[in-house]
Short mmCIF file of C-alpha atoms (C1' of nucleotides) in Angstrom, two decimals:
data_model
loop_
_atom_site.label_atom_id
_atom_site.label_comp_id
_atom_site.label_asym_id
_atom_site.label_seq_id
_atom_site.Cartn_x
_atom_site.Cartn_y
_atom_site.Cartn_z
CA UNK A 1202 0.54 -0.13 -0.02
CA UNK A 1203 2.69 2.03 1.02
CA UNK A 1204 4.36 1.31 -2.67
CA UNK A 1205 1.22 3.44 -3.88
CA UNK A 1206 2.08 6.32 -2.10
CA UNK A 1207 5.36 7.05 -2.84
CA UNK A 1208 4.42 6.36 -6.60
CA UNK A 1209 2.11 8.79 -6.19
CA UNK A 1210 4.85 11.52 -4.20
CA UNK A 1211 6.85 11.94 -7.57
CA UNK A 1212 3.95 13.57 -9.28
CA UNK A 1213 4.16 16.38 -6.39
CA UNK A 1214 7.63 17.02 -5.89
CA UNK A 1215 10.09 18.02 -7.73
CA UNK A 1216 12.67 16.08 -4.94
CA UNK A 1217 11.26 12.99 -6.00
CA UNK A 1218 10.37 13.38 -9.38
CA UNK A 1219 14.81 13.24 -9.70
CA UNK A 1220 14.94 9.40 -7.36
CA UNK A 1221 15.78 6.91 -9.28
CA UNK A 1222 13.91 3.34 -9.00
CA UNK A 1223 15.29 1.80 -5.92
CA UNK A 1224 15.93 4.57 -3.93
CA UNK A 1225 11.78 4.63 -4.27
CA UNK A 1226 11.97 1.39 -2.64
CA UNK A 1227 14.22 2.60 0.14
CA UNK A 1228 11.93 6.17 0.41
CA UNK A 1229 8.49 3.02 0.80
CA UNK A 1230 10.09 1.58 3.37
CA UNK A 1231 10.68 4.64 5.44
CA UNK A 1232 7.69 6.95 4.80
CA UNK A 1233 5.39 6.95 6.86
CA UNK A 1234 1.98 9.26 6.68
CA UNK A 1235 0.03 10.66 8.56
CA UNK A 1236 -2.98 12.89 8.58
CA UNK A 1237 -4.31 15.75 10.57
CA UNK A 1238 -6.99 18.08 11.26
CA UNK A 1239 -6.10 21.94 11.93
CA UNK A 1240 -4.98 23.28 15.17
CA UNK A 1241 -2.46 19.50 15.06
CA UNK A 1242 1.08 19.82 16.18
CA UNK A 1243 3.09 18.42 13.69
CA UNK A 1244 5.97 18.83 16.02
CA UNK A 1245 6.98 20.81 18.98
CA UNK A 1246 10.35 22.40 19.17
CA UNK A 1247 12.91 21.26 21.76
CA UNK A 1248 11.10 18.19 20.80
CA UNK A 1249 13.89 15.44 19.18
CA UNK A 1250 12.78 14.04 15.46
CA UNK A 1251 14.57 12.12 12.94
CA UNK A 1252 12.42 13.09 10.28
CA UNK A 1253 12.07 15.33 7.41
CA UNK A 1254 8.32 15.90 7.04
CA UNK A 1255 6.86 16.13 3.59
CA UNK A 1256 3.40 17.50 2.82
CA UNK A 1257 1.05 16.29 0.50
CA UNK A 1258 -1.65 17.95 1.06
CA UNK A 1259 -2.19 21.41 3.44
CA UNK A 1260 -0.97 24.65 5.43
CA UNK A 1261 0.99 24.26 8.41
CA UNK A 1262 2.01 27.08 10.96
CA UNK A 1263 6.17 27.93 12.02
CA UNK A 1264 5.98 29.37 15.42
CA UNK A 1265 7.30 29.60 18.92
CA UNK A 1266 6.13 30.33 21.82
CA UNK A 1267 9.67 30.39 22.70
CA UNK A 1268 8.93 34.00 24.47
CA UNK A 1269 6.18 33.45 26.28
CA UNK A 1270 4.09 34.94 23.50
CA UNK A 1271 3.33 32.76 20.12
CA UNK A 1272 5.14 34.17 16.67
CA UNK A 1273 4.41 32.73 13.76
CA UNK A 1274 7.52 32.56 11.79
CA UNK A 1275 5.66 31.38 8.28
CA UNK A 1276 3.71 29.25 6.62
CA UNK A 1277 3.71 26.10 4.55
CA UNK A 1278 1.80 25.18 1.88
CA UNK A 1279 1.43 21.61 0.86
CA UNK A 1280 3.03 20.13 -1.31
CA UNK A 1281 6.53 21.13 0.58
CA UNK A 1282 9.27 20.17 2.14
CA UNK A 1283 8.49 21.15 5.62
CA UNK A 1284 11.40 23.50 7.10
CA UNK A 1285 14.39 21.04 6.72
CA UNK A 1286 16.70 23.43 9.13
CA UNK A 1287 15.53 22.35 12.94
CA UNK A 1288 15.76 18.92 11.43
CA UNK A 1289 19.80 18.99 9.51
CA UNK A 1290 21.71 20.72 12.34
CA UNK A 1291 21.11 18.77 15.27
CA UNK A 1292 18.24 16.91 15.63
CA UNK A 1293 16.04 19.11 17.41
CA UNK A 1294 13.49 21.56 15.69
CA UNK A 1295 14.12 24.67 17.21
CA UNK A 1296 10.39 25.29 16.06
CA UNK A 1297 7.44 24.07 16.10
CA UNK A 1298 5.21 22.81 13.61
CA UNK A 1299 0.78 23.31 13.10
CA UNK A 1300 -1.07 22.97 10.55
CA UNK A 1301 -4.21 24.96 10.94
CA UNK A 1302 -5.68 23.04 7.35
CA UNK A 1303 -6.94 19.20 6.97
CA UNK A 1304 -3.34 18.23 6.24
CA UNK A 1305 -1.67 15.15 5.04
CA UNK A 1306 1.71 15.02 5.58
CA UNK A 1307 4.67 12.34 5.07
CA UNK A 1308 7.02 12.14 7.77
CA UNK A 1309 10.66 9.90 5.46
CA UNK A 1310 13.78 8.91 8.31
CA UNK A 1311 16.68 11.25 7.86
CA UNK A 1312 19.36 9.21 7.28
CA UNK A 1313 17.57 7.94 4.23
CA UNK A 1314 16.51 11.29 3.15
CA UNK A 1315 20.67 11.75 4.24
CA UNK A 1316 21.10 9.18 1.47
CA UNK A 1317 19.15 10.37 -0.88
CA UNK A 1318 21.77 13.45 -0.78
CA UNK A 1319 24.34 11.25 -0.74
CA UNK A 1320 23.90 9.43 -3.54
CA UNK A 1321 21.67 11.45 -6.32
CA UNK A 1322 22.61 15.05 -7.22
CA UNK A 1323 19.99 15.47 -9.13
CA UNK A 1324 17.83 15.39 -6.07
CA UNK A 1325 20.18 16.59 -3.92
CA UNK A 1326 20.14 20.42 -6.28
CA UNK A 1327 16.52 20.31 -6.12
CA UNK A 1328 17.27 20.71 -2.28
CA UNK A 1329 19.53 23.34 -3.19
CA UNK A 1330 16.76 25.36 -5.10
CA UNK A 1331 13.77 25.37 -2.80
CA UNK A 1332 16.01 26.17 0.26
CA UNK A 1333 17.56 28.70 -1.98
CA UNK A 1334 14.00 30.57 -2.52
CA UNK A 1335 12.99 30.57 0.63
CA UNK A 1336 15.99 31.94 1.87
CA UNK A 1337 14.71 35.03 -0.49
CA UNK A 1338 11.17 34.88 0.77
CA UNK A 1339 13.19 35.11 4.42
CA UNK A 1340 15.05 38.23 2.94
CA UNK A 1341 11.83 39.80 2.39
CA UNK A 1342 9.61 39.04 5.38
CA UNK A 1343 12.85 40.20 7.30
CA UNK A 1344 12.14 43.19 4.85
CA UNK A 1345 9.27 43.58 5.63
CA UNK A 1346 8.98 43.67 9.78
CA UNK A 1347 12.48 45.72 9.54
CA UNK A 1348 10.34 48.83 8.12
CA UNK A 1349 7.05 48.66 6.79
CA UNK A 1350 4.54 49.86 9.62
CA UNK A 1351 1.12 48.21 11.04
CA UNK A 1352 -1.13 48.82 7.84
CA UNK A 1353 1.49 47.99 5.50
CA UNK A 1354 2.13 44.63 7.03
CA UNK A 1355 -1.48 43.52 7.12
CA UNK A 1356 -1.64 44.55 3.40
CA UNK A 1357 1.04 42.19 2.75
CA UNK A 1358 -0.91 39.26 4.58
CA UNK A 1359 -3.69 39.90 3.42
CA UNK A 1360 -1.64 39.63 -0.36
CA UNK A 1361 0.14 37.00 0.90
CA UNK A 1362 -2.97 34.83 1.62
CA UNK A 1363 -4.40 35.71 -1.71
CA UNK A 1364 -1.78 35.35 -4.09
CA UNK A 1365 0.22 32.55 -2.40
CA UNK A 1366 -2.42 30.40 -0.83
CA UNK A 1367 -5.96 30.59 -1.71
CA UNK A 1368 -4.72 32.25 -5.28
CA UNK A 1369 -8.88 33.55 -4.88
CA UNK A 1370 -9.59 37.70 -4.52
CA UNK A 1371 -11.91 35.63 -2.32
CA UNK A 1372 -11.14 33.44 1.25
CA UNK A 1373 -11.90 32.20 4.52
CA UNK A 1374 -9.02 33.79 6.57
CA UNK A 1375 -7.88 30.71 8.41
CA UNK A 1376 -6.47 33.42 11.51
CA UNK A 1377 -7.58 34.52 14.27
CA UNK A 1378 -6.65 38.52 14.71
CA UNK A 1379 -5.02 37.52 17.22
CA UNK A 1380 -3.15 35.22 15.24
CA UNK A 1381 -2.73 38.25 12.58
CA UNK A 1382 -1.39 39.85 14.67
CA UNK A 1383 1.06 36.82 15.76
CA UNK A 1384 2.67 36.74 12.56
CA UNK A 1385 3.04 40.42 11.94
CA UNK A 1386 4.03 41.72 14.70
CA UNK A 1387 1.40 44.04 15.88
CA UNK A 1388 -1.19 43.33 18.18
CA UNK A 1389 -4.87 42.69 18.36
CA UNK A 1390 -6.57 45.22 18.44
CA UNK A 1391 -4.52 47.28 15.53
CA UNK A 1392 -5.33 44.67 13.69
CA UNK A 1393 -9.11 44.64 13.48
CA UNK A 1394 -8.81 48.47 13.83
CA UNK A 1395 -6.03 48.06 10.73
CA UNK A 1396 -9.10 45.55 8.70
CA UNK A 1397 -11.75 48.55 10.17
CA UNK A 1398 -9.88 51.01 7.83
CA UNK A 1399 -9.74 48.80 5.00
CA UNK A 1400 -12.92 47.42 4.88
CA UNK A 1401 -14.53 51.75 5.64
CA UNK A 1402 -12.48 52.08 3.17
CA UNK A 1403 -13.19 49.84 0.63
CA UNK A 1404 -10.22 48.24 0.27
CA UNK A 1405 -11.73 44.96 1.58
CA UNK A 1406 -14.94 43.60 2.97
CA UNK A 1407 -14.61 42.03 5.99
CA UNK A 1408 -17.40 39.56 7.25
CA UNK A 1409 -15.67 37.92 10.36
CA UNK A 1410 -13.35 35.15 8.61
CA UNK A 1411 -14.55 36.52 5.76
CA UNK A 1412 -12.41 38.44 2.90
CA UNK A 1413 -12.73 39.91 -0.22
CA UNK A 1414 -10.22 41.95 -1.79
CA UNK A 1415 -12.13 44.61 -3.47
CA UNK A 1416 -8.88 47.34 -4.04
CA UNK A 1417 -5.93 45.41 -4.91
CA UNK A 1418 -4.46 47.59 -6.19
CA UNK A 1419 -4.66 49.84 -3.56
CA UNK A 1420 -3.84 47.54 -1.02
CA UNK A 1421 -0.80 46.75 -2.68
CA UNK A 1422 0.89 50.33 -2.53
CA UNK A 1423 -0.36 50.51 0.83
CA UNK A 1424 2.41 47.48 1.45
CA UNK A 1425 4.65 48.65 -0.58
CA UNK A 1426 4.00 52.52 1.27
CA UNK A 1427 4.86 50.74 4.62
CA UNK B 258 49.49 29.77 -9.23
CA UNK B 259 45.16 29.25 -8.86
CA UNK B 260 46.15 25.60 -8.63
CA UNK B 261 47.31 26.20 -5.24
CA UNK B 262 44.75 29.31 -4.86
CA UNK B 263 42.35 26.29 -4.90
CA UNK B 264 44.16 23.49 -2.90
CA UNK B 265 44.68 26.10 -0.19
CA UNK B 266 40.69 26.56 0.20
CA UNK B 267 39.90 22.99 0.71
CA UNK B 268 42.02 23.92 4.54
CA UNK B 269 39.05 26.86 4.88
CA UNK B 270 35.86 25.35 3.79
CA UNK B 271 33.81 22.13 4.32
CA UNK B 272 32.49 22.27 1.23
CA UNK B 273 35.65 22.27 -0.48
CA UNK B 274 37.14 19.49 1.91
CA UNK B 275 34.92 16.95 0.05
CA UNK B 276 35.56 17.76 -3.27
CA UNK B 277 37.11 14.97 -5.21
CA UNK B 278 41.22 15.55 -7.04
CA UNK B 279 39.47 16.45 -10.56
CA UNK B 280 36.92 18.51 -9.78
CA UNK B 281 39.38 20.19 -8.09
CA UNK B 282 41.19 20.88 -11.37
CA UNK B 283 37.91 22.17 -13.02
CA UNK B 284 37.65 24.28 -10.14
CA UNK B 285 40.87 25.37 -10.83
CA UNK B 286 40.04 26.60 -14.26
CA UNK B 287 37.05 27.69 -13.55
CA UNK B 288 37.77 29.79 -10.27
CA UNK B 289 38.66 33.22 -10.46
CA UNK B 290 40.07 35.61 -7.13
CA UNK B 291 39.75 39.65 -6.48
CA UNK B 292 40.76 41.41 -3.31
CA UNK B 293 38.21 44.07 -2.49
CA UNK B 294 39.27 47.23 -0.06
CA UNK B 295 35.95 47.29 2.00
CA UNK B 296 33.08 49.73 0.55
CA UNK B 297 33.19 48.18 -2.43
CA UNK B 298 30.32 46.29 -4.08
CA UNK B 299 30.76 42.68 -4.43
CA UNK B 300 27.27 42.61 -6.49
CA UNK B 301 24.70 44.67 -7.33
CA UNK B 302 20.44 43.81 -7.21
CA UNK B 303 19.09 42.98 -10.83
CA UNK B 304 22.19 42.83 -12.23
CA UNK B 305 22.80 38.87 -13.74
CA UNK B 306 25.26 36.73 -12.51
CA UNK B 307 26.70 33.32 -13.81
CA UNK B 308 29.15 33.13 -10.52
CA UNK B 309 28.89 31.91 -6.52
CA UNK B 310 30.69 33.94 -4.14
CA UNK B 311 32.83 32.37 -2.14
CA UNK B 312 34.22 34.56 1.24
CA UNK B 313 37.64 33.15 1.78
CA UNK B 314 38.67 36.40 3.83
CA UNK B 315 36.38 39.42 5.44
CA UNK B 316 33.41 40.71 5.99
CA UNK B 317 30.25 41.62 3.51
CA UNK B 318 27.33 43.03 4.06
CA UNK B 319 24.12 42.07 1.96
CA UNK B 320 21.93 44.64 1.16
CA UNK B 321 19.52 46.21 -0.59
CA UNK B 322 18.22 49.77 -1.43
CA UNK B 323 14.92 48.66 -3.89
CA UNK B 324 12.16 51.79 -1.31
CA UNK B 325 14.71 54.04 -2.00
CA UNK B 326 16.07 54.00 1.90
CA UNK B 327 19.43 51.41 1.93
CA UNK B 328 18.63 48.36 4.37
CA UNK B 329 20.82 45.45 5.88
CA UNK B 330 19.75 42.03 5.50
CA UNK B 331 22.43 40.51 7.16
CA UNK B 332 25.94 40.14 7.46
CA UNK B 333 28.13 37.01 6.10
CA UNK B 334 31.62 36.46 7.63
CA UNK B 335 34.36 34.02 5.51
CA UNK B 336 35.12 31.70 4.75
CA UNK B 337 31.24 31.00 3.72
CA UNK B 338 29.59 31.16 0.70
CA UNK B 339 28.12 34.60 0.13
CA UNK B 340 24.63 34.78 -0.77
CA UNK B 341 23.93 31.71 -2.83
CA UNK B 342 20.16 32.32 -3.06
CA UNK B 343 20.36 34.57 -6.43
CA UNK B 344 22.15 33.71 -7.87
CA UNK B 345 20.77 29.60 -8.00
CA UNK B 346 17.24 30.51 -8.50
CA UNK B 347 17.33 32.62 -11.88
CA UNK B 348 20.97 34.24 -12.51
CA UNK B 349 19.49 37.12 -11.23
CA UNK B 350 20.98 39.05 -8.13
CA UNK B 351 17.90 39.98 -5.77
CA UNK B 352 20.34 41.51 -3.19
CA UNK B 353 23.26 43.96 -3.57
CA UNK B 354 27.12 42.78 -1.74
CA UNK B 355 28.84 45.15 -0.30
CA UNK B 356 32.43 44.89 1.57
CA UNK B 357 32.82 46.27 5.12
CA UNK B 358 35.62 45.82 5.89
CA UNK B 359 39.75 44.32 3.17
CA UNK B 360 37.64 41.28 1.27
CA UNK B 361 39.05 38.57 -0.96
CA UNK B 362 36.86 36.31 -2.92
CA UNK B 363 36.37 33.54 -5.20
CA UNK B 364 34.23 34.33 -8.24
CA UNK B 365 33.31 29.96 -9.50
CA UNK B 366 31.44 29.17 -12.60
CA UNK B 367 27.68 28.77 -11.70
CA UNK B 368 27.69 26.29 -14.81
CA UNK B 369 30.85 24.22 -12.16
CA UNK B 370 29.03 25.19 -8.69
CA UNK B 371 26.09 22.75 -9.98
CA UNK B 372 28.30 20.58 -11.54
CA UNK B 373 29.98 19.53 -8.49
CA UNK B 374 26.14 19.61 -6.46
CA UNK B 375 25.08 17.06 -9.39
CA UNK B 376 28.07 14.60 -9.19
CA UNK B 377 29.14 14.98 -5.58
CA UNK B 378 26.92 14.37 -2.99
CA UNK B 379 29.21 15.29 0.12
CA UNK B 380 29.59 18.73 -1.19
CA UNK B 381 25.90 19.19 -1.93
CA UNK B 382 25.05 17.54 1.92
CA UNK B 383 27.85 20.83 2.25
CA UNK B 384 25.58 23.26 0.98
CA UNK B 385 22.10 21.84 2.51
CA UNK B 386 23.55 21.88 5.79
CA UNK B 387 24.95 25.41 5.29
CA UNK B 388 21.27 26.53 4.01
CA UNK B 389 20.05 25.14 6.44
CA UNK B 390 21.46 26.94 9.67
CA UNK B 391 21.91 29.82 7.53
CA UNK B 392 17.67 29.66 6.84
CA UNK B 393 17.84 28.94 10.97
CA UNK B 394 19.51 32.16 11.33
CA UNK B 395 16.79 33.94 9.14
CA UNK B 396 14.20 33.07 11.65
CA UNK B 397 16.30 34.42 15.02
CA UNK B 398 16.28 37.83 13.02
CA UNK B 399 13.01 37.88 12.21
CA UNK B 400 12.01 37.36 15.21
CA UNK B 401 13.78 39.77 16.58
CA UNK B 402 13.20 42.63 14.10
CA UNK B 403 8.79 41.91 15.45
CA UNK B 404 8.70 41.88 18.37
CA UNK B 405 11.77 43.57 20.00
CA UNK B 406 12.54 46.93 20.49
CA UNK B 407 15.38 49.55 19.72
CA UNK B 408 17.32 48.68 22.90
CA UNK B 409 17.19 45.80 22.11
CA UNK B 410 18.03 45.34 18.67
CA UNK B 411 20.83 47.20 19.52
CA UNK B 412 21.30 45.23 22.32
CA UNK B 413 21.46 42.71 19.93
CA UNK B 414 23.90 44.15 16.88
CA UNK B 415 26.63 44.64 19.80
CA UNK B 416 26.23 41.86 21.02
CA UNK B 417 26.56 39.82 17.50
CA UNK B 418 29.49 42.19 17.09
CA UNK B 419 31.10 40.89 19.95
CA UNK B 420 30.11 36.98 19.63
CA UNK B 421 30.08 36.34 15.39
CA UNK B 422 32.44 38.76 14.56
CA UNK B 423 35.48 39.73 16.41
CA UNK B 424 35.47 37.39 18.98
CA UNK B 425 35.82 39.89 21.65
CA UNK B 426 34.51 42.68 23.60
CA UNK B 427 35.90 45.26 23.11
CA UNK B 428 36.00 45.85 18.88
CA UNK B 429 35.47 48.72 16.18
CA UNK B 430 32.46 49.52 14.70
CA UNK B 431 32.14 49.05 11.39
CA UNK B 432 28.92 50.93 10.25
CA UNK B 433 28.19 54.54 11.15
CA UNK B 434 25.02 55.53 13.36
CA UNK B 435 22.37 55.00 10.33
CA UNK B 436 24.05 52.16 8.46
CA UNK B 437 23.00 50.44 12.39
CA UNK B 438 20.00 52.04 11.78
CA UNK B 439 19.17 50.86 8.09
CA UNK B 440 20.56 47.35 9.52
CA UNK B 441 17.58 47.25 13.04
CA UNK B 442 15.21 49.34 11.51
CA UNK B 443 15.53 52.13 13.64
CA UNK B 444 16.67 55.62 12.80
CA UNK B 445 20.34 56.82 13.16
CA UNK B 446 18.44 59.22 16.55
CA UNK B 447 17.51 56.24 18.02
CA UNK B 448 20.50 54.69 17.79
CA UNK B 449 22.64 57.27 18.94
CA UNK B 450 20.74 57.32 22.43
CA UNK B 451 20.66 54.02 22.96
CA UNK B 452 24.30 53.72 22.93
CA UNK B 453 24.59 56.55 23.94
CA UNK B 454 21.88 55.28 27.29
CA UNK B 455 24.07 52.44 27.72
CA UNK B 456 27.42 54.29 28.61
CA UNK B 457 25.83 56.25 31.06
CA UNK B 458 24.35 53.14 32.70
CA UNK B 459 28.22 51.14 32.44
CA UNK B 460 26.88 48.51 30.44
CA UNK B 461 29.13 49.73 26.89
CA UNK B 462 31.91 51.81 27.03
CA UNK B 463 31.75 53.94 23.22
CA UNK B 464 34.04 56.73 22.20
CA UNK B 465 33.14 57.14 18.31
CA UNK B 466 33.06 53.10 16.35
CA UNK B 467 34.88 52.01 19.44
CA UNK B 468 32.78 49.58 22.03
CA UNK B 469 33.93 48.02 24.93
CA UNK B 470 30.85 45.38 26.22
CA UNK B 471 31.14 46.09 30.16
CA UNK B 472 28.04 44.49 31.70
CA UNK B 473 27.24 41.41 28.38
CA UNK B 474 25.46 39.79 31.49
CA UNK B 475 23.08 43.21 32.02
CA UNK B 476 23.20 43.23 27.06
CA UNK B 477 21.93 39.99 27.11
CA UNK B 478 19.18 40.44 29.73
CA UNK B 479 18.29 43.75 27.21
CA UNK B 480 17.68 41.50 24.24
CA UNK B 481 15.77 38.88 25.65
CA UNK B 482 13.32 40.96 27.07
CA UNK B 483 13.59 43.60 23.95
"C1'" DG C 432 -32.61 28.22 26.66
"C1'" DT C 433 -28.93 28.95 30.68
"C1'" DG C 434 -24.16 30.06 31.68
"C1'" DG C 435 -19.58 29.85 30.25
"C1'" DT C 436 -16.09 30.54 27.41
"C1'" DC C 437 -13.90 32.84 23.70
"C1'" DA C 438 -12.90 36.03 19.45
"C1'" DT C 439 -13.95 41.18 18.63
"C1'" DG C 440 -14.14 45.72 18.28
"C1'" DT C 441 -13.48 50.89 20.09
"C1'" DG C 442 -12.58 54.61 22.86
"C1'" DA C 443 -9.22 55.82 26.21
"C1'" DT C 444 -4.56 56.83 27.15
"C1'" DA C 445 0.42 55.87 28.11
"C1'" DC C 446 4.21 54.48 25.87
"C1'" DA C 447 8.55 54.30 22.13
"C1'" DT C 448 10.02 56.43 18.69
"C1'" DA C 449 10.07 59.05 14.01
"C1'" DT C 450 10.47 62.80 12.39
"C1'" DC C 451 12.49 67.79 12.40
"C1'" DA C 452 16.02 71.14 13.54
"C1'" DC C 453 20.05 72.80 14.28
"C1'" DA C 454 24.24 72.30 17.06
"C1'" DA C 455 28.92 70.21 17.88
"C1'" DA C 456 33.31 66.57 16.23
"C1'" DT C 457 34.99 64.91 12.63
"C1'" DA C 458 36.61 62.70 8.59
"C1'" DT C 459 38.37 64.50 3.80
"C1'" DC C 460 40.68 66.62 0.51
"C1'" DG C 461 42.74 70.33 -2.10
"C1'" DC D 502 46.53 74.21 7.29
"C1'" DG D 503 42.07 75.87 5.53
"C1'" DA D 504 37.27 74.45 3.40
"C1'" DT D 505 34.17 71.15 3.22
"C1'" DA D 506 31.70 67.42 3.69
"C1'" DT D 507 30.04 63.54 6.81
"C1'" DT D 508 28.87 62.55 11.37
"C1'" DT D 509 27.23 61.91 15.77
"C1'" DG D 510 24.44 63.71 19.22
"C1'" DT D 511 20.60 66.54 21.37
"C1'" DG D 512 16.35 68.03 22.13
"C1'" DA D 513 11.34 69.00 20.96
"C1'" DT D 514 7.67 67.58 19.34
"C1'" DA D 515 4.28 64.64 15.67
"C1'" DT D 516 2.70 60.19 15.31
"C1'" DG D 517 2.00 55.56 15.13
"C1'" DT D 518 0.94 52.15 18.20
"C1'" DA D 519 0.68 48.99 22.66
"C1'" DT D 520 -2.03 48.41 26.91
"C1'" DC D 521 -5.77 48.57 29.30
"C1'" DA D 522 -11.39 48.50 30.01
"C1'" DC D 523 -15.20 47.15 28.37
"C1'" DA D 524 -18.78 45.86 26.19
"C1'" DT D 525 -20.34 42.96 22.90
"C1'" DG D 526 -21.15 38.97 19.98
"C1'" DA D 527 -19.91 33.77 18.24
"C1'" DC D 528 -19.86 29.02 19.65
"C1'" DC D 529 -20.75 25.37 22.71
"C1'" DA D 530 -22.21 21.85 26.85
"C1'" DC D 531 -25.65 20.94 29.65
#
DNA sequence: GTGGTCATGTGATACATATCACAAATATCG
DNA sequence: CGATATTTGTGATATGTATCACATGACCAC
C-alpha cells in the first residue's frame, strides 16, 4: 500500500521526481503518512526529531512561543518539505509546526533522506533550489517587518493569502485576529482597527473571517509604501 | 598559481574538502580570485550574475535599496559562500553585496558549481547544511525585528558583533550609526540615543566607533526582554 | 434555553520611536 | 592648513501603536 503512496508523491514533488527506482523502494520502506486535522501539532520545538516532513496536502504554520508569546514565523503550503533546517543541523526542532488546514504529511527517516542527497545529485540540487528560494522569501519577510508599519504589514498578509495560498481575492481567513497579529508582529487590537479601516475605505470587504479584496491595486500600494 | 589557490581553499571550506581531485582541477580552471577594499561592491541587485561567490577572507553586508532607503539584511563573514540564493534560482541578484572590511572573494562559475552538486553528494550535503543554518538564523532575525523594541535590537547588534564577528568584547564598529539603524530597522537618532544610554548606564563604553561591552550579562538581558 | 468561554470591536490613555531642527565633532581633500 | 562635507548628539514635537478597560457577539456544553 505504501509503495503506491510514494509513487504518487512523485507527481507532486520536484525532488521526488529525481529519485531513481531503488531509492523509491527505500523511501517506501522508511516513510509513513499521517493525516492531521486543523490545529494539530506536527512537531514541537525543542523535541528531538529523526524525520524530515514532506507535506503532501494542506497548510501549516511554523511558530515558536519561546518568549511566552506565540510568534508565527512562516506558513508552508503543500506540496513542499516542511522546514528541513531544524532537522538537519542537529536533531532538535527549533520551531513548532501546527496545521491550520487539513493536512497530509509524510515522515521520512532522516538517514534515508541524507542517503538520497549523498547518492543523487539531482535530488540534492532540487533541495538546494528550494532552500535558496526560502532564503529569498525570508529576506523579504525581514524587510517587511523591519520597515513597514502596521497597515502595510496587514496589507501584505492579505495579499499573501490571496496570491500565495488561495489564488483568489475571496477567501476565508484561517487565522484569528490574534494570530494575524502574532504573525505580523502587531497587536490583536491594531489588526482589528486596520481591517476595519480597510473595510470602511472599501479596500476590502470583511465579515468575520470572510475576506474579499475589493481594491487589490490600492492594497498593493499600501503594502509598498509601508 | 591558481592551482595552489584552490588547494588552499580546501583548508577553509567544509564544502571544498569534499571535492575530489578532478573536481579540484575543474575549480582551478573556473575560479578567479578578487581582492576588495572596504566599501567596494561585490555585486549589485538586479544585475545578472553567472558566478557563485565564496568568501575566503573578510566581511560583507547583504543589502538592498529597493525602497529608496538602504536596508541591510545580513552580514556574512568569511569563510563562507555569499548568498547563493540569488544566483541559483534565476541568474539575477536579488540583493547587493558590499564589503565592510578588506575581503578576498573567489568567483566560481555557476555551471561548475552546479556540476559539483550533481556529481558530489558530500559537497551537496555540506551546502544544504549551510543553507539550513542560514534559514534558522533568518528566523531569528525575523523574531528580533518583529518582537523586540529598539534597545533590544541595539543590544542584539552589539552582542552579534562581539560574539559572531570579532570574538571580543572590545571592537571597532564597522558601521556608522546610520548603517546600524538601517540594519536593525530604527532611525539614526535612536541608535545614538540608545548607545548613549548604554554608555551612561556603564553597560558599554563608547568612543566613536570604539565599543567595549562592560556588562555582557545585562546586555543579554536587554536583548532577551526586547 | 442558560451560563460560560472565547473572539472581536472600540474608545481612552500611555509610551516608544520617528521626525525635524540645529549644534558640535570628525573626516576628507585640495 | 583651512574649507567643506559627513557623521554624530540632543532637544522638542508629532505620530503610530501597545495597552487597558469594557462591551458586544459567536459558539459550545449541558
